[in-house]
Tab-separated table of C-alpha atoms and ligand atoms in Angstrom:
chain	number	residue	atom	x	y	z
A	467	MET	CA	-116.512	10.703	126.818
A	468	LYS	CA	-115.524	7.625	124.136
A	469	PHE	CA	-117.730	9.096	120.606
A	470	GLU	CA	-118.624	5.643	120.189
A	471	ASN	CA	-122.637	5.188	120.627
A	472	VAL	CA	-123.635	7.454	118.340
A	473	GLN	CA	-126.505	7.739	116.068
A	474	PHE	CA	-128.043	9.862	113.371
A	475	LEU	CA	-130.905	11.575	114.779
A	476	GLN	CA	-132.499	13.871	112.147
A	477	SER	CA	-131.887	15.834	108.613
A	478	VAL	CA	-133.935	19.920	109.825
A	479	PHE	CA	-134.763	22.284	106.711
A	480	SER	CA	-135.946	24.260	108.750
A	481	LEU	CA	-136.215	26.104	111.716
A	482	LYS	CA	-139.215	25.409	112.631
A	483	SER	CA	-138.450	21.499	112.897
A	484	LEU	CA	-135.175	21.451	114.973
A	485	PRO	CA	-135.328	18.891	117.658
A	486	GLU	CA	-135.493	19.604	121.779
A	487	PRO	CA	-132.476	21.114	122.700
A	488	LEU	CA	-131.979	18.630	125.265
A	489	TYR	CA	-127.913	18.175	125.049
A	490	SER	CA	-125.226	20.369	124.773
A	491	GLU	CA	-124.852	20.929	121.076
A	492	VAL	CA	-121.742	21.561	118.312
A	493	ALA	CA	-121.989	22.166	115.027
A	494	PHE	CA	-119.523	21.654	112.139
A	495	ALA	CA	-118.953	25.157	109.823
A	496	GLY	CA	-116.810	26.007	106.911
A	497	ARG	CA	-116.445	26.012	102.924
A	498	SER	CA	-118.559	23.889	100.820
A	499	ASN	CA	-116.479	20.678	99.695
A	500	VAL	CA	-113.446	22.068	102.627
A	501	GLY	CA	-114.361	17.856	105.244
A	502	LYS	CA	-116.660	18.616	107.500
A	503	SER	CA	-118.432	15.084	107.256
A	504	SER	CA	-115.858	13.216	106.452
A	505	LEU	CA	-114.358	15.056	110.443
A	506	ILE	CA	-117.304	13.930	112.033
A	507	ASN	CA	-116.809	10.669	110.072
A	508	ARG	CA	-113.019	9.618	111.774
A	509	LEU	CA	-115.012	11.463	115.224
A	510	VAL	CA	-117.087	9.164	115.792
A	511	ASN	CA	-114.964	5.850	113.860
A	512	ARG	CA	-117.533	5.484	111.113
A	513	ARG	CA	-116.461	5.827	107.577
A	514	SER	CA	-120.283	6.265	105.937
A	515	LEU	CA	-122.312	7.054	109.273
A	516	VAL	CA	-122.516	10.817	107.530
A	517	LYS	CA	-122.524	10.997	103.193
A	518	THR	CA	-119.200	12.333	101.903
A	519	SER	CA	-118.738	13.843	98.192
A	520	SER	CA	-115.833	14.883	95.927
A	521	LYS	CA	-118.235	17.148	94.897
A	522	PRO	CA	-118.843	20.313	96.675
A	523	GLY	CA	-122.376	20.793	98.403
A	524	LYS	CA	-122.792	17.733	99.687
A	525	THR	CA	-124.681	18.055	102.385
A	526	GLN	CA	-127.858	20.478	102.569
A	527	SER	CA	-129.292	19.954	105.914
A	528	LEU	CA	-128.751	20.678	108.577
A	529	ASN	CA	-127.634	16.748	109.938
A	530	PHE	CA	-128.757	16.011	113.551
A	531	PHE	CA	-126.270	13.286	115.514
A	532	ILE	CA	-126.118	12.627	119.173
A	533	VAL	CA	-123.461	11.253	120.509
A	534	ASP	CA	-122.899	8.889	123.598
A	535	GLU	CA	-126.450	10.099	124.536
A	536	LYS	CA	-125.219	13.901	126.191
A	537	LEU	CA	-124.013	15.788	122.444
A	538	TYR	CA	-125.905	16.479	119.577
A	539	LEU	CA	-123.719	17.080	116.505
A	540	VAL	CA	-124.875	19.361	113.698
A	541	ASP	CA	-122.839	18.566	110.601
A	542	LEU	CA	-123.877	22.214	108.403
A	543	PRO	CA	-123.282	22.911	104.073
A	544	GLY	CA	-121.202	24.447	102.994
A	545	TYR	CA	-120.775	28.407	102.347
A	546	GLY	CA	-118.968	29.107	99.180
A	547	PHE	CA	-120.104	26.954	97.346
A	548	ALA	CA	-121.049	29.310	93.381
A	549	LYS	CA	-122.646	26.169	92.043
A	550	VAL	CA	-125.460	26.375	93.775
A	551	PRO	CA	-128.289	28.224	92.475
A	552	LYS	CA	-128.498	31.660	94.061
A	553	SER	CA	-131.804	30.990	95.778
A	554	VAL	CA	-131.335	28.004	97.325
A	555	ARG	CA	-128.226	29.346	98.745
A	556	SER	CA	-129.505	32.010	100.129
A	557	SER	CA	-131.620	29.764	101.915
A	558	TRP	CA	-129.516	27.763	103.967
A	559	GLN	CA	-127.813	30.872	104.510
A	560	GLN	CA	-130.786	31.638	107.006
A	561	LEU	CA	-130.813	28.515	107.251
A	562	ILE	CA	-127.280	28.291	108.910
A	563	ASN	CA	-127.948	32.221	110.265
A	564	GLY	CA	-130.399	31.034	112.428
A	565	TYR	CA	-129.457	27.990	114.040
A	566	LEU	CA	-126.106	29.669	115.247
A	567	GLU	CA	-127.714	33.154	116.650
A	568	ASN	CA	-130.973	31.334	118.204
A	569	ARG	CA	-129.666	28.073	119.306
A	570	GLU	CA	-129.573	27.903	123.195
A	571	THR	CA	-127.622	24.646	123.828
A	572	LEU	CA	-124.784	25.520	121.327
A	573	ALA	CA	-121.825	25.382	122.362
A	574	CYS	CA	-119.378	25.821	120.340
A	575	VAL	CA	-119.192	25.748	116.346
A	576	VAL	CA	-116.034	23.947	115.040
A	577	VAL	CA	-114.768	26.158	111.611
A	578	ILE	CA	-113.098	23.876	109.343
A	579	VAL	CA	-110.858	24.938	106.667
A	580	ASP	CA	-107.983	23.271	104.910
A	581	LEU	CA	-104.859	23.641	105.997
A	582	ARG	CA	-102.851	24.395	102.605
A	583	HIS	CA	-104.780	27.705	101.660
A	584	GLU	CA	-104.652	30.763	102.590
A	585	PRO	CA	-107.171	33.012	105.422
A	586	LYS	CA	-110.524	33.343	103.294
A	587	ASP	CA	-112.577	35.838	103.395
A	588	TYR	CA	-115.503	34.261	104.017
A	589	ASP	CA	-113.870	31.817	106.569
A	590	ARG	CA	-112.564	35.220	108.471
A	591	ASP	CA	-116.009	36.919	108.652
A	592	LEU	CA	-117.176	33.402	110.565
A	593	VAL	CA	-114.702	34.015	113.009
A	594	GLU	CA	-115.232	37.328	112.712
A	595	TRP	CA	-118.758	36.769	113.253
A	596	LEU	CA	-118.476	33.789	116.406
A	597	ARG	CA	-116.822	36.595	117.985
A	598	TYR	CA	-118.990	39.216	118.467
A	599	ASN	CA	-121.792	37.328	119.123
A	600	ASP	CA	-119.643	35.554	122.042
A	601	ILE	CA	-120.256	32.234	120.118
A	602	GLU	CA	-117.176	29.669	120.974
A	603	PHE	CA	-115.155	27.769	118.571
A	604	LEU	CA	-112.729	26.231	117.391
A	605	LEU	CA	-110.516	26.365	113.795
A	606	VAL	CA	-109.840	22.870	112.900
A	607	TYR	CA	-106.879	22.654	110.065
A	608	THR	CA	-107.465	20.043	107.644
A	609	LYS	CA	-106.699	17.261	104.744
A	610	ALA	CA	-102.873	18.024	107.094
A	611	ASP	CA	-102.415	14.075	104.899
A	612	LYS	CA	-101.561	16.497	101.743
A	613	LEU	CA	-99.156	18.227	103.284
A	614	THR	CA	-95.156	17.510	105.147
A	615	GLY	CA	-94.341	17.797	108.235
A	616	ASN	CA	-93.073	21.508	107.785
A	617	LYS	CA	-95.590	22.738	105.191
A	618	GLN	CA	-97.311	21.976	108.030
A	619	GLN	CA	-96.649	24.253	110.499
A	620	GLN	CA	-95.301	26.875	108.413
A	621	LYS	CA	-99.789	27.468	106.607
A	622	ALA	CA	-100.419	26.092	110.076
A	623	ALA	CA	-99.065	29.644	111.600
A	624	ALA	CA	-100.245	31.842	108.200
A	625	LEU	CA	-103.303	30.510	109.767
A	626	ASP	CA	-102.938	31.363	112.620
A	627	ALA	CA	-102.053	35.321	111.839
A	628	GLY	CA	-104.762	35.656	109.025
A	629	PHE	CA	-107.258	34.572	112.024
A	630	THR	CA	-105.357	36.428	114.831
A	631	VAL	CA	-105.332	33.161	116.798
A	632	THR	CA	-102.391	30.772	119.175
A	633	PRO	CA	-102.067	27.363	118.577
A	634	ASP	CA	-103.688	26.226	121.261
A	635	GLN	CA	-106.977	27.814	120.112
A	636	ARG	CA	-106.640	25.509	116.866
A	637	ILE	CA	-105.866	21.876	115.475
A	638	ILE	CA	-104.004	20.067	112.517
A	639	PHE	CA	-106.075	17.612	111.477
A	640	SER	CA	-106.331	14.532	108.446
A	641	ALA	CA	-109.409	12.786	108.007
A	642	LYS	CA	-107.709	10.722	105.718
A	643	THR	CA	-105.112	9.178	109.297
A	644	GLY	CA	-106.592	10.626	111.651
A	645	LYS	CA	-103.969	13.131	112.388
A	646	GLY	CA	-105.650	15.349	115.130
A	647	SER	CA	-108.663	13.648	115.756
A	648	GLU	CA	-107.790	12.867	119.642
A	649	GLN	CA	-107.590	16.939	119.915
A	650	VAL	CA	-110.602	17.444	118.737
A	651	LYS	CA	-112.464	14.957	120.939
A	652	SER	CA	-111.026	15.800	124.074
A	653	ALA	CA	-111.619	19.664	122.964
A	654	LEU	CA	-115.466	18.722	123.020
A	655	ALA	CA	-115.719	16.517	125.518
A	656	SER	CA	-115.458	19.709	127.107
A	657	TYR	CA	-118.729	20.793	126.073
A	658	VAL	CA	-120.584	18.516	127.066
A	659	LYS	CA	-122.884	19.153	130.399
A	660	ARG	CA	-122.098	17.805	134.135
B	1009	GTP	P1	-119.829	19.613	102.313
B	1009	GTP	O1	-120.805	18.970	102.485
B	1009	GTP	O2	-120.283	19.921	100.767
B	1009	GTP	O3	-120.333	21.238	102.503
B	1009	GTP	O4	-118.478	18.909	102.122
B	1009	GTP	P2	-117.556	18.770	103.011
B	1009	GTP	O5	-117.050	20.173	103.785
B	1009	GTP	O6	-118.688	18.295	104.107
B	1009	GTP	O7	-117.302	17.896	103.017
B	1009	GTP	P3	-116.400	16.401	102.586
B	1009	GTP	O8	-116.361	15.568	104.118
B	1009	GTP	O9	-118.095	15.913	101.613
B	1009	GTP	O10	-115.399	16.561	102.298
B	1009	GTP	C1	-114.799	16.620	100.192
B	1009	GTP	C2	-113.952	16.069	99.629
B	1009	GTP	O11	-112.371	16.233	100.459
B	1009	GTP	C3	-114.074	14.262	99.513
B	1009	GTP	O12	-113.667	13.809	98.718
B	1009	GTP	C4	-112.642	13.773	101.013
B	1009	GTP	O13	-112.687	12.517	101.417
B	1009	GTP	C5	-112.425	15.289	100.987
B	1009	GTP	N1	-111.367	15.189	102.784
B	1009	GTP	C6	-112.263	15.639	103.750
B	1009	GTP	N2	-111.034	15.976	104.960
B	1009	GTP	C7	-109.373	14.876	103.682
B	1009	GTP	C8	-108.933	15.160	104.617
B	1009	GTP	O14	-108.328	15.265	105.714
B	1009	GTP	N3	-107.244	14.738	103.914
B	1009	GTP	C9	-108.093	14.087	102.304
B	1009	GTP	N4	-106.877	13.466	101.523
B	1009	GTP	N5	-109.270	14.483	101.816
B	1009	GTP	C10	-110.177	14.515	102.447
B	1010	MG	MG1	-120.418	17.593	103.694
């Protein structure tokens, strides 16, 4: 899989309007502003396929992209962002939860966390929930470009302990430099149905 032919398919604001479950799907989840949309842009080498912003709360719907005519990528709104009104937050949450719980073609959830930070409760809750529901996930520790190599390893080890994963279950990543991009792509390619 080359991740070369990528097209925006649709934005989904309600579970009723999900696209036909034709292909395997990979969803990208994480705290608001962590870099979910930037990660997708880097994977597909398109600077602005997905809109990004320095202000949290940019992505407000489930955004579907189709890659190489065989895989859907789904950019999710971020969680844990206080400035979004409570009513909006809970409707996003319902949309995200409903999607994650019921989507038959969901093959993997990429859980994106900031490499610089301690493991956060809401990230741990998500990982626990995915484990409990037997949904495969891949942890991506992003914004690695903001740390030196030594610090990257140190921080990654702390996150590994927090999420109880081993180094082969996560990828250190930077949307800015492209570090880890090939690794993420080859992990995701394995979810395409042959
Ligand atoms: P929401 O849609 O609001 O949930 O945010 P998001 O998780 O999609 O984050 P987005 O990709 O919009 O990025 C948020 C900010 O972080 C932007 O200013 C990006 O340029 C920056 N950013 C994302 N990834 C990286 C990275 O790997 N390195 C650096 N230095 N900045 C990054
Ligand atoms: Mg976004």
